[in-house]
Every structure is written in structure tokens, then in C-alpha cells.
mmCIF file of C-alpha atoms in Angstrom:
data_model
loop_
_atom_site.group_PDB
_atom_site.id
_atom_site.type_symbol
_atom_site.label_atom_id
_atom_site.label_comp_id
_atom_site.label_asym_id
_atom_site.label_seq_id
_atom_site.Cartn_x
_atom_site.Cartn_y
_atom_site.Cartn_z
ATOM 1 C CA VAL F 1 -38.209 30.173 -23.131
ATOM 2 C CA SER F 2 -34.766 31.639 -23.774
ATOM 3 C CA MET F 3 -36.227 35.152 -23.583
ATOM 4 C CA ILE F 4 -37.773 34.351 -20.179
ATOM 5 C CA LYS F 5 -34.457 32.895 -18.979
ATOM 6 C CA ASP F 6 -32.617 36.044 -20.123
ATOM 7 C CA MET F 7 -35.127 38.224 -18.290
ATOM 8 C CA THR F 8 -34.632 36.348 -15.005
ATOM 9 C CA HIS F 9 -31.072 37.717 -14.966
ATOM 10 C CA ALA F 10 -31.928 41.221 -16.213
ATOM 11 C CA GLU F 11 -32.174 44.466 -14.315
ATOM 12 C CA ILE F 12 -33.808 47.826 -14.935
ATOM 13 C CA ASP F 13 -32.019 50.762 -13.325
ATOM 14 C CA GLY F 14 -30.235 48.338 -10.989
ATOM 15 C CA ALA F 15 -33.415 46.570 -9.862
ATOM 16 C CA PRO F 16 -33.798 42.902 -10.815
ATOM 17 C CA ILE F 17 -36.761 41.805 -12.906
ATOM 18 C CA GLU F 18 -38.789 39.274 -10.942
ATOM 19 C CA PHE F 19 -40.507 36.482 -12.883
ATOM 20 C CA TYR F 20 -43.803 36.179 -11.037
ATOM 21 C CA GLY F 21 -45.557 33.444 -12.986
ATOM 22 C CA MET F 22 -47.494 32.358 -16.035
ATOM 23 C CA CYS F 23 -51.140 32.623 -17.000
ATOM 24 C CA THR F 24 -53.468 31.899 -19.848
ATOM 25 C CA HIS F 25 -56.947 33.217 -20.510
ATOM 26 C CA MET F 26 -59.746 30.673 -20.761
ATOM 27 C CA ALA F 27 -61.450 32.294 -23.739
ATOM 28 C CA GLU F 28 -63.894 29.409 -24.136
ATOM 29 C CA ALA F 29 -64.488 27.403 -20.950
ATOM 30 C CA SER F 30 -65.979 24.196 -22.286
ATOM 31 C CA SER F 31 -64.768 20.644 -21.748
ATOM 32 C CA ASN F 32 -65.717 19.621 -25.290
ATOM 33 C CA SER F 33 -64.075 22.608 -26.933
ATOM 34 C CA SER F 34 -61.114 21.754 -29.153
ATOM 35 C CA TYR F 35 -59.973 25.368 -28.706
ATOM 36 C CA THR F 36 -59.905 25.052 -24.899
ATOM 37 C CA ASN F 37 -58.143 21.689 -25.039
ATOM 38 C CA GLU F 38 -55.492 22.972 -27.470
ATOM 39 C CA GLN F 39 -55.016 26.112 -25.361
ATOM 40 C CA MET F 40 -54.373 24.038 -22.229
ATOM 41 C CA ASN F 41 -52.049 21.649 -24.088
ATOM 42 C CA ARG F 42 -49.968 24.600 -25.311
ATOM 43 C CA PHE F 43 -49.887 26.167 -21.850
ATOM 44 C CA LYS F 44 -48.787 22.894 -20.232
ATOM 45 C CA SER F 45 -46.119 22.400 -22.892
ATOM 46 C CA LEU F 46 -44.712 25.896 -22.353
ATOM 47 C CA LEU F 47 -44.838 25.441 -18.562
ATOM 48 C CA ARG F 48 -42.834 22.190 -18.866
ATOM 49 C CA ARG F 49 -40.245 23.824 -21.140
ATOM 50 C CA VAL F 50 -39.834 26.815 -18.812
ATOM 51 C CA ARG F 51 -39.315 24.534 -15.819
ATOM 52 C CA GLN F 52 -36.914 22.290 -17.770
ATOM 53 C CA ALA F 53 -34.859 25.427 -18.444
ATOM 54 C CA GLY F 54 -34.428 25.773 -14.677
ATOM 55 C CA ILE F 55 -36.820 28.680 -14.256
ATOM 56 C CA CYS F 56 -38.971 28.565 -11.122
ATOM 57 C CA VAL F 57 -42.618 29.454 -11.763
ATOM 58 C CA PRO F 58 -44.008 30.807 -8.463
ATOM 59 C CA THR F 59 -47.624 31.207 -9.620
ATOM 60 C CA ILE F 60 -49.870 30.073 -12.441
ATOM 61 C CA SER F 61 -53.391 30.946 -13.457
ATOM 62 C CA THR F 62 -55.367 29.073 -16.063
ATOM 63 C CA ASP F 63 -58.954 29.817 -15.094
ATOM 64 C CA ASN F 64 -61.296 32.754 -15.191
ATOM 65 C CA SER F 65 -64.809 32.945 -13.718
ATOM 66 C CA SER F 66 -66.341 30.931 -16.517
ATOM 67 C CA ALA F 67 -63.839 28.082 -16.148
ATOM 68 C CA LEU F 68 -64.252 28.074 -12.363
ATOM 69 C CA LEU F 69 -68.036 27.756 -12.655
ATOM 70 C CA THR F 70 -67.996 25.053 -15.356
ATOM 71 C CA PRO F 71 -68.005 21.745 -13.441
ATOM 72 C CA THR F 72 -67.241 19.564 -16.477
ATOM 73 C CA LEU F 73 -63.769 21.029 -17.017
ATOM 74 C CA THR F 74 -61.054 18.597 -15.943
ATOM 75 C CA HIS F 75 -57.972 20.328 -17.352
ATOM 76 C CA PHE F 76 -56.524 21.449 -14.016
ATOM 77 C CA ASP F 77 -54.397 18.661 -12.548
ATOM 78 C CA PRO F 78 -52.741 20.180 -9.463
ATOM 79 C CA VAL F 79 -49.974 17.591 -9.374
ATOM 80 C CA GLU F 80 -49.061 18.267 -12.991
ATOM 81 C CA LEU F 81 -49.402 22.033 -12.895
ATOM 82 C CA LEU F 82 -48.315 23.015 -9.386
ATOM 83 C CA SER F 83 -45.398 20.656 -8.660
ATOM 84 C CA GLN F 84 -41.853 21.602 -9.615
ATOM 85 C CA PRO F 85 -38.377 20.752 -8.346
ATOM 86 C CA ALA F 86 -37.288 22.566 -5.163
ATOM 87 C CA ALA F 87 -40.528 24.571 -4.826
ATOM 88 C CA ASP F 88 -44.231 24.344 -5.371
ATOM 89 C CA THR F 89 -46.271 26.714 -7.467
ATOM 90 C CA ARG F 90 -49.365 28.499 -6.216
ATOM 91 C CA GLY F 91 -52.378 28.435 -8.499
ATOM 92 C CA PHE F 92 -55.056 31.087 -8.596
ATOM 93 C CA VAL F 93 -58.290 31.834 -10.425
ATOM 94 C CA ARG F 94 -59.229 35.202 -11.840
ATOM 95 C CA THR F 95 -62.821 35.649 -10.660
ATOM 96 C CA GLY F 96 -63.605 39.008 -12.247
ATOM 97 C CA GLY F 97 -67.153 38.511 -13.514
ATOM 98 C CA ALA F 98 -68.188 35.966 -10.869
ATOM 99 C CA VAL F 99 -67.622 38.506 -8.108
ATOM 100 C CA TYR F 100 -70.500 40.485 -9.626
ATOM 101 C CA GLY F 101 -72.795 37.487 -10.177
ATOM 102 C CA GLN F 102 -71.950 36.920 -13.840
ATOM 103 C CA ARG F 103 -72.545 33.327 -14.974
ATOM 104 C CA PRO F 104 -70.763 31.509 -17.812
#
């Protein structure tokens, strides 16, 4: 978190570095997967710590095509993940494989 905070004040050749958001890759999109549940718990913990440090998180992404198309997943709570003081976060899904008809 301290490294992210330092970067929000950094510049490269006079241009500020813009912190655009946070993402995680849903390597195993299954509601009964201990790996998926631990991954989301770690992501949520880091997101809370970043926000508590006063860093605005404009966007987040937790889901890929497989997670989007798995109806039993309940990890994405928009109130928990998208709300932050003074601004809201936009969430997005990376739909790479689904665009081409790939199924989970």
C-alpha cells in the first residue's frame, strides 16, 4: 500500500503517474473453490487497505469471462467493492474468451 501511495505522487519526465485501478484474475471461477474464495478475500482486504490510506480507486475488475458466466458466484457485492468516500468506483469485467463464444 505504501508503494502505491508513493506512486500516486510520482512523476516520469514531468508527467504524473495516474493510478487507474485494481484488478485480480479469476483463475478458477467456482463458488465452492477455496482458491477463488481466498483470492477474493485477499483482493477485498487489499482494496480496503488502499482506500484507508486515502487512495481513490477509480476502477476495479475481479471477473473474467468464466466468472461472468458462472451464475453461482456471489463474491461481487457492488456496495462493498464499488463504494468509497468522496467518489464511486466503476467495475468492469474482462470478457476476452466470451466474446468468441468460449464457455467456462
